[in-house]
Tab-separated table of C-alpha atoms in Angstrom:
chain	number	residue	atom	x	y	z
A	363	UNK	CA	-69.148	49.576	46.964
A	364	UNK	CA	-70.902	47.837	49.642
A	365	UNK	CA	-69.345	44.150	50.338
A	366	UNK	CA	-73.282	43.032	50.206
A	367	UNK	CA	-74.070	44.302	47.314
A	368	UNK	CA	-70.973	42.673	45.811
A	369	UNK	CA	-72.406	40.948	42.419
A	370	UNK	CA	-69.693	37.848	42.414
A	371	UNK	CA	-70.154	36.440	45.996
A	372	UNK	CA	-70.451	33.372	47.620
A	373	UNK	CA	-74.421	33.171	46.869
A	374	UNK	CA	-73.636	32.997	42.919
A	375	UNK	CA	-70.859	30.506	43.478
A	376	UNK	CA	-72.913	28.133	44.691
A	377	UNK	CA	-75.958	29.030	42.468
A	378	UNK	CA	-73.065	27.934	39.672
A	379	UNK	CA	-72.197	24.625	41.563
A	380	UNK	CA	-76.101	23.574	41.871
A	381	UNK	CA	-76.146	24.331	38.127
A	382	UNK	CA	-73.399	22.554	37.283
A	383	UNK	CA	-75.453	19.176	38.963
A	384	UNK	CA	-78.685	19.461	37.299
A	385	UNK	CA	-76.206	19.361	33.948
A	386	UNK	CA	-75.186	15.837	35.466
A	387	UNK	CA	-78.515	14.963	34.572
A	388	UNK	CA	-79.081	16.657	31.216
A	389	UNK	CA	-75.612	15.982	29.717
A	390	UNK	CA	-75.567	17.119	25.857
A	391	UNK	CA	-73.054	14.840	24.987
A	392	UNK	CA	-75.417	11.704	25.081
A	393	UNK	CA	-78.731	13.454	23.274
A	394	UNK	CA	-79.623	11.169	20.567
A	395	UNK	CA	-80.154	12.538	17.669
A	396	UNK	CA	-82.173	10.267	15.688
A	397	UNK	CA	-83.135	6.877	16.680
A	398	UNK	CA	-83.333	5.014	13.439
A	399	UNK	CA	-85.633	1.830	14.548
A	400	UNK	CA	-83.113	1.564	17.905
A	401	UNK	CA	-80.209	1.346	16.310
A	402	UNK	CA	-77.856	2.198	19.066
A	403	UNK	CA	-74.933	1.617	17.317
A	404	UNK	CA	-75.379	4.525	14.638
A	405	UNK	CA	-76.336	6.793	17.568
A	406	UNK	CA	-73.249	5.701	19.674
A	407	UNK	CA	-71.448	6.602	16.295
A	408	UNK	CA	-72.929	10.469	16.645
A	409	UNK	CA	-72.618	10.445	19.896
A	410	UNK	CA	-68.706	10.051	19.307
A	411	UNK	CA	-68.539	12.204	16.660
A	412	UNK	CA	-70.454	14.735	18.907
A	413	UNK	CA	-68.091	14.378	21.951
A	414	UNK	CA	-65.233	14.734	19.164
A	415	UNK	CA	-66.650	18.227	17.951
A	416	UNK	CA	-66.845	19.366	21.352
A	417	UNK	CA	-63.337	18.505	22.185
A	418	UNK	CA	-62.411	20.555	19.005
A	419	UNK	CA	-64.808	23.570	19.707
A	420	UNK	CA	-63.201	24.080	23.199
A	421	UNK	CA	-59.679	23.504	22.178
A	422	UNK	CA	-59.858	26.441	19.898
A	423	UNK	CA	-57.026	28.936	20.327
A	424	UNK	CA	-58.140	32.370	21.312
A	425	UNK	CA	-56.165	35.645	21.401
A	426	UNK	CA	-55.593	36.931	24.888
A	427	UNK	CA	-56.638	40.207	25.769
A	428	UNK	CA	-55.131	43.002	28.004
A	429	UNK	CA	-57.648	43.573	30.809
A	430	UNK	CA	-56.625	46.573	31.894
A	431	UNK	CA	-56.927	47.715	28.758
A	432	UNK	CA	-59.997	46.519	27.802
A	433	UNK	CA	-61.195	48.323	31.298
A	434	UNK	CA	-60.006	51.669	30.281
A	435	UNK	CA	-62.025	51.436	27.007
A	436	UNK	CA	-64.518	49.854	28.486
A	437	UNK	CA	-64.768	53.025	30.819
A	438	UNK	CA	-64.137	55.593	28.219
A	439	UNK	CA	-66.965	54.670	26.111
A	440	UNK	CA	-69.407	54.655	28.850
A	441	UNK	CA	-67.924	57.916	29.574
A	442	UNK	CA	-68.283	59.581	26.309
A	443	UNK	CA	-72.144	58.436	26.026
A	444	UNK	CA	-72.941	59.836	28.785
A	445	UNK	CA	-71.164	63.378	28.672
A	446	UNK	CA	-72.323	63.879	25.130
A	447	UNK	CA	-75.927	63.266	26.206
A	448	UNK	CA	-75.282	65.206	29.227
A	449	UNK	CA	-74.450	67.827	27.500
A	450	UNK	CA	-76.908	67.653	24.702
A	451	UNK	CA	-79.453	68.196	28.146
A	452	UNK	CA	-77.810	70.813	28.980
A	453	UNK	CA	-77.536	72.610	25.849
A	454	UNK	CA	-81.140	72.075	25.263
A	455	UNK	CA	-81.949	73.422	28.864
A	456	UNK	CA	-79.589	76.640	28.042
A	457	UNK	CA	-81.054	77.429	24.975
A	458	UNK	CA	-84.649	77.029	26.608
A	459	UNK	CA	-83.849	79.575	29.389
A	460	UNK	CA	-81.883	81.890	27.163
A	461	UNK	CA	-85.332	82.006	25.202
A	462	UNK	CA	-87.430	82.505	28.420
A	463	UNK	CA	-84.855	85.195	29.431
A	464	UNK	CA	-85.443	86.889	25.963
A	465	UNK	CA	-88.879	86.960	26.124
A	466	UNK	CA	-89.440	88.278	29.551
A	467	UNK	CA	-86.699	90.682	29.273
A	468	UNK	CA	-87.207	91.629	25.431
A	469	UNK	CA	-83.293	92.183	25.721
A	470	UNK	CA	-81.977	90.364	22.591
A	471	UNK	CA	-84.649	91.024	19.977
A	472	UNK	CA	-87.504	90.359	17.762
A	473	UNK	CA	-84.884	87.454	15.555
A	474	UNK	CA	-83.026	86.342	18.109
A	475	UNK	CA	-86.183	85.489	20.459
A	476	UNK	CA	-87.788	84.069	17.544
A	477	UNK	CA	-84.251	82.187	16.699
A	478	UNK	CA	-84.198	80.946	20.163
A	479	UNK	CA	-87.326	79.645	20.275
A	480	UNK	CA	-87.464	77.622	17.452
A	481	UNK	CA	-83.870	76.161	18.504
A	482	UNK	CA	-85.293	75.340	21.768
A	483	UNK	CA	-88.307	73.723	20.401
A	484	UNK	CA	-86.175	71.783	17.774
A	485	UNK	CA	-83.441	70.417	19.992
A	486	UNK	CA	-85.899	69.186	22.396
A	487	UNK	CA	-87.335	67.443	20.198
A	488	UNK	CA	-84.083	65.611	18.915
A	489	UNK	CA	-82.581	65.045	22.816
A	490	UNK	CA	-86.078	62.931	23.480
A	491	UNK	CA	-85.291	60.726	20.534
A	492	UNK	CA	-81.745	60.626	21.642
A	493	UNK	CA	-82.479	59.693	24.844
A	494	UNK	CA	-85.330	57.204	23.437
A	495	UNK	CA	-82.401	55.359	21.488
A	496	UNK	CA	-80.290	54.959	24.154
A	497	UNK	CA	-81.929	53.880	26.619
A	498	UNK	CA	-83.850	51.027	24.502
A	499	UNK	CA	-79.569	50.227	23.221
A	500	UNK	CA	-78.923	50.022	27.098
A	501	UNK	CA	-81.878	47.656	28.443
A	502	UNK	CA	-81.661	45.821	24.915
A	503	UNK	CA	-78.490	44.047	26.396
A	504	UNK	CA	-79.736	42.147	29.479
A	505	UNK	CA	-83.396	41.151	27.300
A	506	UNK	CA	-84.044	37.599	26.088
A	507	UNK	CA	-81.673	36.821	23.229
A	508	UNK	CA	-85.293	35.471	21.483
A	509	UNK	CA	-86.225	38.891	21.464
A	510	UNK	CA	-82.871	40.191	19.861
A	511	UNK	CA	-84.608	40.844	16.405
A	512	UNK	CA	-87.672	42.239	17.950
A	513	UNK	CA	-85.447	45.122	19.814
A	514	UNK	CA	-82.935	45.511	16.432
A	515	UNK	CA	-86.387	46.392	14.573
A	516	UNK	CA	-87.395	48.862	17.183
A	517	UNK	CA	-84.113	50.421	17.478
A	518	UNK	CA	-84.013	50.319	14.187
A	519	UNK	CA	-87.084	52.173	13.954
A	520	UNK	CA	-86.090	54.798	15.974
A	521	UNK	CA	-83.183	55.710	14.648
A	522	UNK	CA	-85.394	55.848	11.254
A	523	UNK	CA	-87.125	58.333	12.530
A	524	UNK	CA	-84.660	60.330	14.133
A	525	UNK	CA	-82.600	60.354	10.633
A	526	UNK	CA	-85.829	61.583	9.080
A	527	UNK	CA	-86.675	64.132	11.654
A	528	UNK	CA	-82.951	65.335	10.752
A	529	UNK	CA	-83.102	65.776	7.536
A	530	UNK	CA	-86.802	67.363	7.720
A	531	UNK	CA	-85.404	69.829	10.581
A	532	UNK	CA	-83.088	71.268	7.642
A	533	UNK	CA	-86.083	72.773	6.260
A	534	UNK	CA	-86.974	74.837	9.122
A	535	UNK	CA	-83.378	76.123	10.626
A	536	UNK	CA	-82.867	76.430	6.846
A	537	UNK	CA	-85.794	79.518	7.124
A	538	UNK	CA	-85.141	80.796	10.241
A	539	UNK	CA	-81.232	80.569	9.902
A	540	UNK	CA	-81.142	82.692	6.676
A	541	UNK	CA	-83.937	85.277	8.064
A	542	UNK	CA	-81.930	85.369	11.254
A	543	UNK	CA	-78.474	86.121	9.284
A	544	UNK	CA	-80.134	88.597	6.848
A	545	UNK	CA	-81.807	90.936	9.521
A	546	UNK	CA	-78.897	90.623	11.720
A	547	UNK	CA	-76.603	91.839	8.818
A	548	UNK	CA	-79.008	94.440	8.427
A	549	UNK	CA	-79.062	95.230	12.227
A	550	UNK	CA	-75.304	95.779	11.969
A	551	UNK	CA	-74.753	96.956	8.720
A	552	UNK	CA	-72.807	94.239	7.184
A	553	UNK	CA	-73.001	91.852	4.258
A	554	UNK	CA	-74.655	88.537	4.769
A	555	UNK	CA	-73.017	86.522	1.843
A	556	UNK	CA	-70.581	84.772	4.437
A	557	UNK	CA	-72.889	84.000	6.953
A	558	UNK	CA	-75.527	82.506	4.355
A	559	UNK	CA	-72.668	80.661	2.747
A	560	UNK	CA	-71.682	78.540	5.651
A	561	UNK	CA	-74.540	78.034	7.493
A	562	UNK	CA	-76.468	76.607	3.803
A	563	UNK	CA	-73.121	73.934	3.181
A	564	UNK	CA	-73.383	73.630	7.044
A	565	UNK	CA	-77.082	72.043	6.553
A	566	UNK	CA	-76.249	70.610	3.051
A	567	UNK	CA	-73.615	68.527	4.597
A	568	UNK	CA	-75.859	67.855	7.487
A	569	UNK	CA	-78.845	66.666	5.126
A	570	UNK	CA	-76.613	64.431	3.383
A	571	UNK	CA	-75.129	62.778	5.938
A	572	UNK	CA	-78.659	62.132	7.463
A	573	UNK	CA	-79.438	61.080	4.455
A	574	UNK	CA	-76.409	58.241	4.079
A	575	UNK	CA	-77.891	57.148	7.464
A	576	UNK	CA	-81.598	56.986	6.398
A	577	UNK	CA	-80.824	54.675	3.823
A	578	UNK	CA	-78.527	52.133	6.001
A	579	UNK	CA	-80.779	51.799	8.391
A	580	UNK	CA	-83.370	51.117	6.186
A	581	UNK	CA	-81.294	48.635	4.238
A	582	UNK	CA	-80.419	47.198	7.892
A	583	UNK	CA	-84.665	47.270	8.804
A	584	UNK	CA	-85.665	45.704	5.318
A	585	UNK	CA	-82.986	42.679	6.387
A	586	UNK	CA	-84.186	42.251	9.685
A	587	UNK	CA	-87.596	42.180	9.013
A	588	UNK	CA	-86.943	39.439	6.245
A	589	UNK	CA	-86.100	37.333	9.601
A	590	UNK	CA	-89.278	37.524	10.877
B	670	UNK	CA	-65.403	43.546	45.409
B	671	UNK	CA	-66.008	46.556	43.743
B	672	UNK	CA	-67.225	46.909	40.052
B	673	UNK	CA	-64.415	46.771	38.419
B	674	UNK	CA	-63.056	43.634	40.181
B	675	UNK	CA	-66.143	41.880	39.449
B	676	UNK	CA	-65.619	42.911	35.923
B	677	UNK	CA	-62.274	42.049	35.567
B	678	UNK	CA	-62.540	38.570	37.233
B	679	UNK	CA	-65.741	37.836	34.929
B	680	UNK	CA	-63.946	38.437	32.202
B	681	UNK	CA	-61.120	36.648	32.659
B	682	UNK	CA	-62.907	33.511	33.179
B	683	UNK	CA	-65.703	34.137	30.398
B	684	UNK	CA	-63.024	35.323	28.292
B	685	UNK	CA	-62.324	31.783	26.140
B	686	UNK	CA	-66.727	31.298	25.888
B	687	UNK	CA	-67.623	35.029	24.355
B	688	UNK	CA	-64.686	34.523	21.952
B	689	UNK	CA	-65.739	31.327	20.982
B	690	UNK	CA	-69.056	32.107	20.852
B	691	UNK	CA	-68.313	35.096	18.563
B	692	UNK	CA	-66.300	32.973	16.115
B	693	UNK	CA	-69.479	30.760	15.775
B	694	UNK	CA	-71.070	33.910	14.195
B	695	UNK	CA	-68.525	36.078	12.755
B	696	UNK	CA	-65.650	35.096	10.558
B	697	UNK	CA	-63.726	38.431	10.143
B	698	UNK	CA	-61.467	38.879	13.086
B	699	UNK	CA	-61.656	42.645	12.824
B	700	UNK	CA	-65.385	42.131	13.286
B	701	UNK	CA	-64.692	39.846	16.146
B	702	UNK	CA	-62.635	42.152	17.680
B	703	UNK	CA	-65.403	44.926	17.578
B	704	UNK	CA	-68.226	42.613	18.960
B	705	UNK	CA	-65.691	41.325	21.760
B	706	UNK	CA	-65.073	45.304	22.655
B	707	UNK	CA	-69.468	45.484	22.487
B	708	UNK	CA	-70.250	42.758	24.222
B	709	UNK	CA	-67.828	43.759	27.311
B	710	UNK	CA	-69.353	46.863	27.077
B	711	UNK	CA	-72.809	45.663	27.320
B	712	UNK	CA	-71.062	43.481	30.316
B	713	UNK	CA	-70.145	46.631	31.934
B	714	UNK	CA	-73.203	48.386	31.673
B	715	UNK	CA	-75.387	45.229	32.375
B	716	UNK	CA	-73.249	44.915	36.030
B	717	UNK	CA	-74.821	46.768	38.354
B	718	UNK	CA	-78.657	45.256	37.289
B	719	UNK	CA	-76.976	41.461	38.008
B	720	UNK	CA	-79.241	39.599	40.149
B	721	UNK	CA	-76.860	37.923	43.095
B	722	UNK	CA	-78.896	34.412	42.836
B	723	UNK	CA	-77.947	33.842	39.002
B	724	UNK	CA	-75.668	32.360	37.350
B	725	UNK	CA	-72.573	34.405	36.168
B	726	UNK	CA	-72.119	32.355	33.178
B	727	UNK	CA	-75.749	32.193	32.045
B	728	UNK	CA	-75.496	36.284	32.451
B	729	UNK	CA	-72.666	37.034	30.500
B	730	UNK	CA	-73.729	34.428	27.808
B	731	UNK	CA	-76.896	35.917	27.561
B	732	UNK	CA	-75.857	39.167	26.433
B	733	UNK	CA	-73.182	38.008	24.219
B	734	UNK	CA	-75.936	36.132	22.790
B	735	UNK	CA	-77.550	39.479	22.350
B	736	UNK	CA	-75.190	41.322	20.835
B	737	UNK	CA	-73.948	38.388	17.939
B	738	UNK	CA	-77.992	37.954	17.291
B	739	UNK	CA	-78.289	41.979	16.508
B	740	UNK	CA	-75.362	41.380	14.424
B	741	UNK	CA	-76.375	39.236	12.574
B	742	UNK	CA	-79.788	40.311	12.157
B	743	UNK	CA	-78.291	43.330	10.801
B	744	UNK	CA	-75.336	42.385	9.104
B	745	UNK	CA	-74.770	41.763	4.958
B	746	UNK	CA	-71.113	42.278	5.370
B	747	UNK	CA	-71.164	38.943	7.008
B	748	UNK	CA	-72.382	36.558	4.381
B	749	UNK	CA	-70.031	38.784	2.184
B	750	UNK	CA	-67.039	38.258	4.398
B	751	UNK	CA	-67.985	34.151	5.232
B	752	UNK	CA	-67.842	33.653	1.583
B	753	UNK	CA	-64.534	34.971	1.481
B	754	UNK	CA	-63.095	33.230	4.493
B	755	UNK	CA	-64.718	29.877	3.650
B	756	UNK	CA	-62.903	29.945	0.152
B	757	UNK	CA	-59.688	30.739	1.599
B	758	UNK	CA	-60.125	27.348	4.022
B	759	UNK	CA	-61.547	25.843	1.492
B	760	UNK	CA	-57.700	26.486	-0.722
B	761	UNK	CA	-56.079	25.797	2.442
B	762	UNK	CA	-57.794	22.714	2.558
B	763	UNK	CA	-57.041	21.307	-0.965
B	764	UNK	CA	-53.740	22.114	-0.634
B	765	UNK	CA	-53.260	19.946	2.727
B	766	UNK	CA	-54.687	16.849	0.741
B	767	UNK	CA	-55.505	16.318	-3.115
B	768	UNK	CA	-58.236	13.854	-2.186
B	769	UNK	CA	-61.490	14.672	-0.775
B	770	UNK	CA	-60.565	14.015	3.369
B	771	UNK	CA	-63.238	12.524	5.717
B	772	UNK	CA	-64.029	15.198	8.743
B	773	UNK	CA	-62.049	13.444	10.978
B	774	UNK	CA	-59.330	12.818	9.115
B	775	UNK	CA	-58.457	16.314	9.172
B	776	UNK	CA	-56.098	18.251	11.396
B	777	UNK	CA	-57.222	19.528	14.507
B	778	UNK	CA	-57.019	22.952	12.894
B	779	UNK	CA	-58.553	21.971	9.170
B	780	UNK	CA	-61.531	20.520	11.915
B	781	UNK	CA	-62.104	24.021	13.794
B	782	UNK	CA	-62.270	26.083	10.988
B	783	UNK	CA	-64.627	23.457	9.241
B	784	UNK	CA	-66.613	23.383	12.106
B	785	UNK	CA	-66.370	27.126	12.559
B	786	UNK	CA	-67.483	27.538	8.685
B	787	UNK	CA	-70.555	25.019	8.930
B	788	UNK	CA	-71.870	26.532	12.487
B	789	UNK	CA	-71.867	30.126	10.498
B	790	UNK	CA	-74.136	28.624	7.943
B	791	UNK	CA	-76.614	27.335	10.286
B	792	UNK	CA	-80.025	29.133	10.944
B	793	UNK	CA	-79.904	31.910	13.754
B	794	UNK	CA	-81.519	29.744	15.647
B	795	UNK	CA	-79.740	27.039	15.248
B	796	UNK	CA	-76.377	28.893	15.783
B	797	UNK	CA	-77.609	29.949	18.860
B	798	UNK	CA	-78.006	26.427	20.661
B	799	UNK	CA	-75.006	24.414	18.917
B	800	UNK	CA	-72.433	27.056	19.985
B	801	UNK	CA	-74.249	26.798	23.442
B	802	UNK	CA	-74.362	23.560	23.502
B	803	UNK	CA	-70.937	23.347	22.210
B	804	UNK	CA	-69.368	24.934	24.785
B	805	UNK	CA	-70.590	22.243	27.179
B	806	UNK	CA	-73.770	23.851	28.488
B	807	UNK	CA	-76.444	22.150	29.739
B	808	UNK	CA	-80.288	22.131	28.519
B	809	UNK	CA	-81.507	24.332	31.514
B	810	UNK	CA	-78.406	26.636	31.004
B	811	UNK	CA	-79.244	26.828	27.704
B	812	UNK	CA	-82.938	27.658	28.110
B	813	UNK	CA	-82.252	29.924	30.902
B	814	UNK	CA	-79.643	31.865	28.524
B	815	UNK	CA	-82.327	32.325	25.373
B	816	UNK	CA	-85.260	32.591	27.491
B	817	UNK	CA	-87.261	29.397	26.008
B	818	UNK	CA	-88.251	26.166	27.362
B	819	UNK	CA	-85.757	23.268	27.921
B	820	UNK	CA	-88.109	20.497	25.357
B	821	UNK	CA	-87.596	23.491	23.267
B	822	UNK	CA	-83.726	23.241	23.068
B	823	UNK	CA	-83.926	19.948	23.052
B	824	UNK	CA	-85.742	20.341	19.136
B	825	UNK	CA	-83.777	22.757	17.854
B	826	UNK	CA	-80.558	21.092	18.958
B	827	UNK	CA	-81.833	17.955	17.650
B	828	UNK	CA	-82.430	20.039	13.826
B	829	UNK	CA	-79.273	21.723	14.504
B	830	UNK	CA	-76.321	18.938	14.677
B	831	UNK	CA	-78.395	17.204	12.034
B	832	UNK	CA	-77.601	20.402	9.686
B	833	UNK	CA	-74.277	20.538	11.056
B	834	UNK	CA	-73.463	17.018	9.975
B	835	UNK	CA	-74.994	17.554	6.560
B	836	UNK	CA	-73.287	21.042	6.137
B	837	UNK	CA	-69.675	19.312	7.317
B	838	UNK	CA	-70.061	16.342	5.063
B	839	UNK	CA	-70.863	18.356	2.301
B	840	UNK	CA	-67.855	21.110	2.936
């Protein structure tokens, strides 16, 4: 990294230090709380009792961590979000020109063009909500903390919607997945009974999941909006 | 300095504030765990966007201030689990003294976790400043760090350590 781009320089050390005076002037230990006809004696009292909290808050034992450690799973989490979105774009992209190739070149077929199409159409649709969710997670973090409910309830929202659009997309691969596995077997002279099997508990475990989700986050939305 | 030794040098002198400021909103230490791991995440991610002419330790209280507000915007485990904790301190605490003991007459300890206990009761709001405040920051810090004015901290510290000192005389 360039040395002037370094975050933790010089410039914020002394942006800490200048900080560090105005708190001369605004020290929290000697706010009054209430002023009961001037009696300075009772506030002098909380004022103790404040400065003894304090002491008490800060002296609090804390576990120590492993840095390095921390670092490494710091890193591998950033990692993994970004490969499995990566490669949800990619997949999306591959399925999209496989269907393109298909239809130009008539190669694969009448179902599989038609199966490739609506999978390319479908997962496009979920990688832009994906994509929608993360990014609003990642630029949540550095947002006023007064706004912290505000961006829970969109987030919220979104992943609502994306849990819905789940469990609605069953209904369509549903269709096309059992027509697709039928003519296929037919194409190749072969029963379809496994095929249909699996790929029907593939989506029933798929809706119900969804579903488990759908209703957390909307427990999770009905509580945040009771904050508002 | 590269990334990571920015990172690792932030944390290791923020590492003492985002734990206490997590214990003034979570009681589980599992949970604290998890929101220490999420909020040096968010630390991570948030480096590269730091503006040189802040403060570091406005920055990295801000979004642990983030994070514990989310959390506790969304969580019901927590109320679940405070309940819990508080009457295990509150046991503890009967055992270390028949009698009903005045705040300060209590063990450095017996104090933390009572102070710990009442700060988790407090409004969102209100958590938000006292643990701030708390931690020896000042009103512009403060302001700076939840993006309101500094008369405004000012009122809703005032409201806060009064409902701190009703909520500890009454635990």
């Amino acid at each position: 990294m360039n040395e002037e781009n370094t975050p933790f320089n010089e410039k914020s050390k002394t942006s800490m230090q200048s900080e560090q005076q105005k708190e001369a002037l605004l020290d929290v230990t000697t706010i009054p709380i209430v002023k009961n006809g001037g009696d300075e004696k009772e506030t002098s009292v909380l004022d103790e009792q404040w400065a003894a909290m304090r002491q008490d808050w800060q002296a609090q034992p804390v576990p120590k961590t492993d840095i390095n450690v921390l670092l490494k799973q710091t890193k591998r989490r950033t990692l993994w979000a970004k490969t499995f979105l990566g490669l949800n774009v990619l997949f999306t992209i591959a399925v999209f020109i496989a269907f393109l190739i298909g239809l130009y070149d008539g190669e694969y077929g009448t179902p599989m063009n038609t199966y490739l199409g609506i999978a390319s159409f479908g997962t496009a649709i979920f990688v832009y909500y994906e994509i929608k969710i993360r990014l609003q997670t990642w630029r949540q973090c550095c947002d006023s903390p007064d706004k912290a409910v505000d961006n829970a309830i969109l987030a919220c929202q979104s992943s609502i919607k994306y849990m819905i659009l789940n469990k609605l997309s069953c209904i369509p691969f549903a269709i096309t997945g059992n027509w697709f596995l039928v003519v296929m077997a037919e194409e190749n002279d072969k029963s379809p009974l496994k095929g249909l099997l699996f790929i029907n508990i593939l989506l029933i475990v798929v809706y119900v999941v969804a579903d488990k989700l759908h209703k957390k986050r909307k427990k999770e939305y009905q509580r945040l909006m009771s904050l508002k | 300095m590269s990334f990571e030794a920015v990172f690792i040098q932030w944390i290791k002198d923020y590492e003492k504030l985002i734990r206490h400021l997590i214990i003034g909103f979570e009681a589980k230490p599992a949970l604290q765990d998890e929101l220490y791991q999420d909020i040096t995440l968010n630390i991570w991610r948030a480096l590269p966007k730091f503006r040189q002419d802040a403060s570091v330790k406005t920055f990295v209280a801000r979004i642990a201030h983030n994070i514990l507000a989310t959390h506790v915007a969304k969580s019901v485990r927590t109320i679940k689990t405070d309940r819990d904790i508080d009457s295990i301190v509150d046991t503890d605490n009967e055992k270390a003294s028949a009698e009903a003991t005045p705040y300060q007459a209590l063990t450095q300890q017996q104090r933390q976790q009572r102070l710990a206990q009442a700060i988790r009761k407090l409004t969102l709001e209100q958590q938000q400043v006292i643990t701030l405040a708390l931690e020896g920051m000042s009103y512009q810090e403060i302001a700076e760090i939840l993006s309101i004015t500094t008369n405004l901290v000012g009122v809703r510290l005032q409201r806060a350590k009064a409902a701190l000192t009703k909520l500890l005389e009454a635990l």
